[in-house]
Amino acid sequence: MSRFQLLSDAQWSLIESMLPKPTGRPGRRFSDARSMLEGIIYRYRCGLAWRDLPEVFGPWQTVWTWHHRLATEGTWDTIVSMLIAQADAEGLVDWSVSVDSTIARAHQHATNTTRPTGGGSNYTNPNVEPPDHSIGRSRGGLSTKVHQLVDGNGLPLVTVITPGQAGDSPMLIPMLEQLRVARDIGRPRTRPDVVRGDKAYSSRAIRSHLRGRGIKAVIPEPRDQQGHRKRRGSRGGRPVGLDAEDYRNRNVIERRFCHTKQWRGLATRYDKHAVTYRAAVLIHAAISWIRTLAA
């Protein structure tokens, strides 16, 4: 296999039908979908500028146009959802999920866009570019935060990006609301069995939400929250239980982020628009599911 090609023929066959095809109408010659996808993957794997894309993939403008169009149309959200549904039908999804986030430093070429002061992010429709472009100033400088919900095997189920200074805890419930895995019979599955998270996700709102939906929370309680509860006496409620043995399995999401950041264009954000950067994260997630299904 060439260094310009990542997907095998068997892996490509799983998503070939989900990507655009020639319409049959007269006009400009249709670009090969596989070459376009391999060009997008190569760009993010190497972290190079679009203009430096090797000529084997064709004009770089065409590859970028494909990537931007598929990102804004939500094509990769659809593909990932279909792959997850197929994996679930084959019993390959572990519904003990883990949640966490990771920081991607924004390169100076990604930050020379207008960002209105106080402009918020868009968590309900990720295919619409948010005013702040999901770039914020954290301790390390201008950065973007990638939040993911992964299954028990570390395969991504939900992906959301926010500015780097955004907190982890407020994003859990919106991510759970986006979790919908279609099934051939009956309603889509939206409720995991277990949610594992670190101390950042320990809050009354989150624990109450999980309890109300019958989801087991494997989230440790910070010492300050333990102290507040003890000082309130009987009004502080019962101590929070923690399955320490199950909590060890939360490392799957840490390994997922390590695997994702092997692509240099994801470890450092070079994209000006949040929509195109998130689409690249989804492409990486889709490849992970493709490899699982083709194994």
Tab-separated table of C-alpha atoms in Angstrom:
chain	number	residue	atom	x	y	z
A	1	MET	CA	0.000	0.000	0.000
A	2	SER	CA	1.292	3.449	-0.948
A	3	ARG	CA	2.147	5.997	1.705
A	4	PHE	CA	-0.489	8.165	0.007
A	5	GLN	CA	-3.205	5.595	0.740
A	6	LEU	CA	-4.486	4.740	4.213
A	7	LEU	CA	-7.672	2.764	3.526
A	8	SER	CA	-7.601	-0.766	2.135
A	9	ASP	CA	-10.090	-1.848	-0.531
A	10	ALA	CA	-12.173	-3.685	2.075
A	11	GLN	CA	-12.265	-0.637	4.342
A	12	TRP	CA	-13.106	1.721	1.481
A	13	SER	CA	-16.031	-0.495	0.428
A	14	LEU	CA	-17.754	0.202	3.772
A	15	ILE	CA	-18.171	3.925	3.080
A	16	GLU	CA	-17.987	4.159	-0.708
A	17	SER	CA	-21.765	4.245	-1.074
A	18	MET	CA	-22.098	7.029	1.538
A	19	LEU	CA	-19.924	9.549	-0.323
A	20	PRO	CA	-20.968	11.754	-3.269
A	21	LYS	CA	-21.248	10.195	-6.742
A	22	PRO	CA	-21.505	11.623	-10.258
A	23	THR	CA	-24.964	13.074	-10.860
A	24	GLY	CA	-24.937	12.407	-14.582
A	25	ARG	CA	-25.535	16.064	-15.378
A	26	PRO	CA	-23.203	17.812	-17.840
A	27	GLY	CA	-20.498	19.971	-16.362
A	28	ARG	CA	-17.060	19.731	-14.827
A	29	ARG	CA	-15.554	16.243	-14.587
A	30	PHE	CA	-16.387	14.534	-11.277
A	31	SER	CA	-13.423	14.126	-8.928
A	32	ASP	CA	-12.661	10.647	-7.636
A	33	ALA	CA	-14.127	10.390	-4.138
A	34	ARG	CA	-11.460	7.993	-2.907
A	35	SER	CA	-8.612	10.262	-4.026
A	36	MET	CA	-10.290	13.237	-2.398
A	37	LEU	CA	-10.721	11.397	0.911
A	38	GLU	CA	-7.158	10.080	0.863
A	39	GLY	CA	-5.931	13.608	0.192
A	40	ILE	CA	-7.873	14.964	3.176
A	41	ILE	CA	-6.525	12.188	5.395
A	42	TYR	CA	-2.954	12.764	4.185
A	43	ARG	CA	-3.197	16.469	4.923
A	44	TYR	CA	-4.276	15.921	8.528
A	45	ARG	CA	-1.913	13.016	9.118
A	46	CYS	CA	1.064	15.149	8.110
A	47	GLY	CA	-0.192	18.528	9.333
A	48	LEU	CA	0.903	20.340	6.186
A	49	ALA	CA	-0.642	23.329	4.444
A	50	TRP	CA	-3.313	22.639	1.843
A	51	ARG	CA	-1.118	24.238	-0.820
A	52	ASP	CA	1.612	21.679	-0.074
A	53	LEU	CA	-0.623	18.680	-0.755
A	54	PRO	CA	1.165	16.250	-3.144
A	55	GLU	CA	0.037	16.433	-6.766
A	56	VAL	CA	-0.984	12.758	-6.703
A	57	PHE	CA	-4.271	13.857	-5.089
A	58	GLY	CA	-5.007	16.444	-7.760
A	59	PRO	CA	-5.461	20.206	-7.286
A	60	TRP	CA	-5.373	21.116	-3.613
A	61	GLN	CA	-8.266	23.538	-4.131
A	62	THR	CA	-10.486	20.632	-5.185
A	63	VAL	CA	-9.531	18.552	-2.154
A	64	TRP	CA	-10.193	21.470	0.212
A	65	THR	CA	-13.529	22.210	-1.480
A	66	TRP	CA	-14.583	18.583	-1.012
A	67	HIS	CA	-13.598	18.674	2.643
A	68	HIS	CA	-15.384	21.955	3.353
A	69	ARG	CA	-18.543	20.893	1.508
A	70	LEU	CA	-18.807	17.524	3.259
A	71	ALA	CA	-18.167	19.242	6.606
A	72	THR	CA	-20.895	21.858	6.203
A	73	GLU	CA	-23.391	19.327	4.830
A	74	GLY	CA	-22.920	17.083	7.856
A	75	THR	CA	-21.833	14.143	5.710
A	76	TRP	CA	-19.340	12.831	8.241
A	77	ASP	CA	-21.871	12.983	11.066
A	78	THR	CA	-24.129	10.798	8.934
A	79	ILE	CA	-21.331	8.380	8.029
A	80	VAL	CA	-20.164	7.967	11.613
A	81	SER	CA	-23.762	7.435	12.767
A	82	MET	CA	-24.301	4.746	10.129
A	83	LEU	CA	-21.052	2.988	11.014
A	84	ILE	CA	-21.948	3.006	14.720
A	85	ALA	CA	-25.415	1.629	13.935
A	86	GLN	CA	-23.849	-1.166	11.873
A	87	ALA	CA	-21.385	-1.971	14.651
A	88	ASP	CA	-24.196	-1.982	17.215
A	89	ALA	CA	-26.190	-4.411	15.066
A	90	GLU	CA	-23.166	-6.727	15.083
A	91	GLY	CA	-22.772	-6.406	18.853
A	92	LEU	CA	-19.499	-4.497	18.629
A	93	VAL	CA	-20.523	-1.463	20.740
A	94	ASP	CA	-19.727	-1.579	24.468
A	95	TRP	CA	-22.318	0.631	26.194
A	96	SER	CA	-20.120	1.399	29.202
A	97	VAL	CA	-19.058	4.826	27.950
A	98	SER	CA	-16.327	7.201	29.058
A	99	VAL	CA	-16.178	10.983	28.687
A	100	ASP	CA	-13.295	13.461	28.701
A	101	SER	CA	-11.701	16.257	26.689
A	102	THR	CA	-8.313	17.158	25.274
A	103	ILE	CA	-6.681	20.443	24.272
A	104	ALA	CA	-5.393	21.209	20.772
A	105	ARG	CA	-3.173	24.263	20.527
A	106	ALA	CA	-4.317	26.644	17.786
A	107	HIS	CA	-1.612	27.586	15.296
A	108	GLN	CA	-1.267	31.267	14.419
A	109	HIS	CA	-2.675	30.530	10.938
A	110	ALA	CA	-5.906	29.336	12.588
A	111	THR	CA	-6.394	32.423	14.723
A	112	ASN	CA	-6.270	35.290	12.219
A	113	THR	CA	-10.069	35.429	11.927
A	114	THR	CA	-12.501	37.870	13.490
A	115	ARG	CA	-13.924	36.557	16.753
A	116	PRO	CA	-16.511	38.831	18.448
A	117	THR	CA	-15.933	39.386	22.140
A	118	GLY	CA	-18.303	37.197	24.099
A	119	GLY	CA	-19.413	35.282	20.996
A	120	GLY	CA	-20.572	31.842	22.046
A	121	SER	CA	-20.215	28.367	20.603
A	122	ASN	CA	-22.864	26.255	18.937
A	123	TYR	CA	-23.528	22.906	20.576
A	124	THR	CA	-26.924	22.119	19.023
A	125	ASN	CA	-25.977	22.301	15.330
A	126	PRO	CA	-22.268	21.577	14.882
A	127	ASN	CA	-22.557	22.037	11.100
A	128	VAL	CA	-23.019	25.795	11.586
A	129	GLU	CA	-19.845	27.809	12.174
A	130	PRO	CA	-19.931	29.369	15.682
A	131	PRO	CA	-19.054	33.065	16.125
A	132	ASP	CA	-15.971	32.269	18.206
A	133	HIS	CA	-14.807	29.537	15.780
A	134	SER	CA	-14.296	27.354	18.897
A	135	ILE	CA	-11.038	29.135	19.703
A	136	GLY	CA	-10.453	30.485	23.190
A	137	ARG	CA	-7.642	31.562	25.452
A	138	SER	CA	-6.616	29.075	28.107
A	139	ARG	CA	-3.466	28.793	30.202
A	140	GLY	CA	-1.490	27.533	27.213
A	141	GLY	CA	-2.651	30.295	24.886
A	142	LEU	CA	-5.204	30.176	22.088
A	143	SER	CA	-6.595	26.671	21.869
A	144	THR	CA	-9.525	24.413	21.069
A	145	LYS	CA	-10.935	21.677	23.260
A	146	VAL	CA	-12.184	18.383	21.814
A	147	HIS	CA	-14.825	16.619	23.928
A	148	GLN	CA	-15.653	13.002	23.164
A	149	LEU	CA	-17.943	10.287	24.429
A	150	VAL	CA	-16.453	6.874	23.649
A	151	ASP	CA	-17.692	3.344	24.148
A	152	GLY	CA	-16.024	0.747	26.353
A	153	ASN	CA	-13.558	-0.077	23.585
A	154	GLY	CA	-12.513	3.556	23.146
A	155	LEU	CA	-14.392	4.111	19.871
A	156	PRO	CA	-15.948	7.595	19.490
A	157	LEU	CA	-19.727	7.946	19.798
A	158	VAL	CA	-20.120	11.745	20.106
A	159	THR	CA	-17.668	14.547	19.268
A	160	VAL	CA	-18.030	18.198	20.262
A	161	ILE	CA	-15.460	21.000	20.096
A	162	THR	CA	-15.411	24.156	22.208
A	163	PRO	CA	-12.999	26.997	22.986
A	164	GLY	CA	-10.038	25.931	25.083
A	165	GLN	CA	-11.227	27.655	28.260
A	166	ALA	CA	-14.619	25.902	28.252
A	167	GLY	CA	-15.344	23.585	31.163
A	168	ASP	CA	-15.804	19.844	30.867
A	169	SER	CA	-18.797	19.406	33.150
A	170	PRO	CA	-21.317	21.564	31.205
A	171	MET	CA	-20.736	19.505	28.051
A	172	LEU	CA	-21.681	16.048	29.363
A	173	ILE	CA	-25.472	16.400	29.290
A	174	PRO	CA	-25.511	17.984	25.777
A	175	MET	CA	-23.301	15.114	24.564
A	176	LEU	CA	-25.621	12.520	26.075
A	177	GLU	CA	-28.527	14.245	24.320
A	178	GLN	CA	-26.694	13.825	20.988
A	179	LEU	CA	-26.146	10.099	21.555
A	180	ARG	CA	-28.599	8.347	19.219
A	181	VAL	CA	-27.767	4.977	17.675
A	182	ALA	CA	-30.366	3.839	15.149
A	183	ARG	CA	-31.622	0.250	15.153
A	184	ASP	CA	-33.479	-1.826	12.584
A	185	ILE	CA	-36.354	-2.461	14.991
A	186	GLY	CA	-37.583	-0.055	17.624
A	187	ARG	CA	-36.365	3.332	18.739
A	188	PRO	CA	-32.738	4.498	18.569
A	189	ARG	CA	-30.682	3.710	21.641
A	190	THR	CA	-29.864	6.859	23.602
A	191	ARG	CA	-29.035	5.537	27.065
A	192	PRO	CA	-25.682	3.967	27.967
A	193	ASP	CA	-25.349	1.503	30.822
A	194	VAL	CA	-22.484	3.316	32.552
A	195	VAL	CA	-20.865	6.751	32.289
A	196	ARG	CA	-17.258	7.017	33.454
A	197	GLY	CA	-15.713	10.413	34.034
A	198	ASP	CA	-13.058	12.084	36.149
A	199	LYS	CA	-13.671	14.520	39.019
A	200	ALA	CA	-14.441	17.369	36.608
A	201	TYR	CA	-17.803	15.715	35.895
A	202	SER	CA	-18.835	15.443	39.534
A	203	SER	CA	-21.816	17.745	40.071
A	204	ARG	CA	-25.300	17.465	41.489
A	205	ALA	CA	-26.866	18.237	38.109
A	206	ILE	CA	-24.947	15.473	36.333
A	207	ARG	CA	-25.503	12.869	39.044
A	208	SER	CA	-29.201	13.736	39.204
A	209	HIS	CA	-29.499	13.502	35.411
A	210	LEU	CA	-27.802	10.104	35.276
A	211	ARG	CA	-29.806	8.799	38.218
A	212	GLY	CA	-33.051	9.931	36.620
A	213	ARG	CA	-32.245	8.011	33.440
A	214	GLY	CA	-31.077	4.881	35.252
A	215	ILE	CA	-27.437	5.275	34.192
A	216	LYS	CA	-24.713	4.155	36.572
A	217	ALA	CA	-22.281	6.989	37.361
A	218	VAL	CA	-18.650	5.992	37.843
A	219	ILE	CA	-17.377	9.450	38.799
A	220	PRO	CA	-15.187	10.164	41.846
A	221	GLU	CA	-16.136	12.967	44.204
A	222	PRO	CA	-13.601	15.791	44.734
A	223	ARG	CA	-12.415	16.480	48.265
A	224	ASP	CA	-14.052	19.896	48.408
A	225	GLN	CA	-17.437	18.367	47.592
A	226	GLN	CA	-16.850	15.701	50.225
A	227	GLY	CA	-16.119	18.427	52.777
A	228	HIS	CA	-19.230	20.424	51.851
A	229	ARG	CA	-21.380	17.329	52.222
A	230	LYS	CA	-19.943	16.423	55.605
A	231	ARG	CA	-20.357	19.955	56.951
A	232	ARG	CA	-24.049	19.877	56.049
A	233	GLY	CA	-24.521	16.780	58.195
A	234	SER	CA	-27.718	14.859	57.469
A	235	ARG	CA	-28.750	17.512	54.939
A	236	GLY	CA	-25.663	16.780	52.852
A	237	GLY	CA	-27.050	13.463	51.650
A	238	ARG	CA	-25.436	10.062	51.379
A	239	PRO	CA	-21.786	9.596	50.422
A	240	VAL	CA	-21.191	9.111	46.701
A	241	GLY	CA	-20.435	5.532	45.757
A	242	LEU	CA	-17.607	4.747	43.350
A	243	ASP	CA	-16.818	1.478	41.633
A	244	ALA	CA	-13.044	1.844	41.771
A	245	GLU	CA	-12.469	-1.311	39.726
A	246	ASP	CA	-14.713	-0.111	36.907
A	247	TYR	CA	-13.183	3.379	37.050
A	248	ARG	CA	-9.893	1.919	35.841
A	249	ASN	CA	-11.524	1.269	32.485
A	250	ARG	CA	-11.779	5.026	31.901
A	251	ASN	CA	-8.292	4.897	30.418
A	252	VAL	CA	-9.845	3.957	27.053
A	253	ILE	CA	-10.651	7.594	26.320
A	254	GLU	CA	-7.122	8.703	27.216
A	255	ARG	CA	-5.800	6.157	24.737
A	256	ARG	CA	-8.315	7.375	22.167
A	257	PHE	CA	-6.959	10.929	22.417
A	258	CYS	CA	-3.392	9.656	22.104
A	259	HIS	CA	-4.388	7.792	18.957
A	260	THR	CA	-6.236	10.822	17.547
A	261	LYS	CA	-3.274	13.125	18.098
A	262	GLN	CA	-1.027	10.906	16.010
A	263	TRP	CA	-2.472	12.982	13.182
A	264	ARG	CA	-0.447	16.175	13.399
A	265	GLY	CA	-3.235	18.255	11.900
A	266	LEU	CA	-5.447	17.264	14.844
A	267	ALA	CA	-2.827	17.576	17.581
A	268	THR	CA	-2.358	21.189	16.442
A	269	ARG	CA	-5.267	23.054	14.927
A	270	TYR	CA	-4.434	24.758	11.643
A	271	ASP	CA	-8.029	25.249	10.442
A	272	LYS	CA	-9.648	28.658	10.724
A	273	HIS	CA	-13.157	27.214	10.834
A	274	ALA	CA	-14.402	24.958	13.620
A	275	VAL	CA	-16.634	23.032	11.212
A	276	THR	CA	-13.729	21.816	9.080
A	277	TYR	CA	-11.565	20.954	12.091
A	278	ARG	CA	-14.383	18.952	13.708
A	279	ALA	CA	-15.001	17.156	10.396
A	280	ALA	CA	-11.378	15.984	10.428
A	281	VAL	CA	-11.857	14.595	13.951
A	282	LEU	CA	-14.951	12.786	12.665
A	283	ILE	CA	-12.961	11.338	9.747
A	284	HIS	CA	-10.494	9.907	12.252
A	285	ALA	CA	-13.426	8.488	14.243
A	286	ALA	CA	-14.948	6.983	11.087
A	287	ILE	CA	-11.666	5.257	10.230
A	288	SER	CA	-11.573	3.740	13.718
A	289	TRP	CA	-15.066	2.263	13.231
A	290	ILE	CA	-14.194	1.124	9.700
A	291	ARG	CA	-11.196	-0.823	10.988
A	292	THR	CA	-13.359	-2.427	13.664
A	293	LEU	CA	-16.017	-3.478	11.160
A	294	ALA	CA	-13.489	-4.723	8.594
A	295	ALA	CA	-11.469	-6.727	11.110
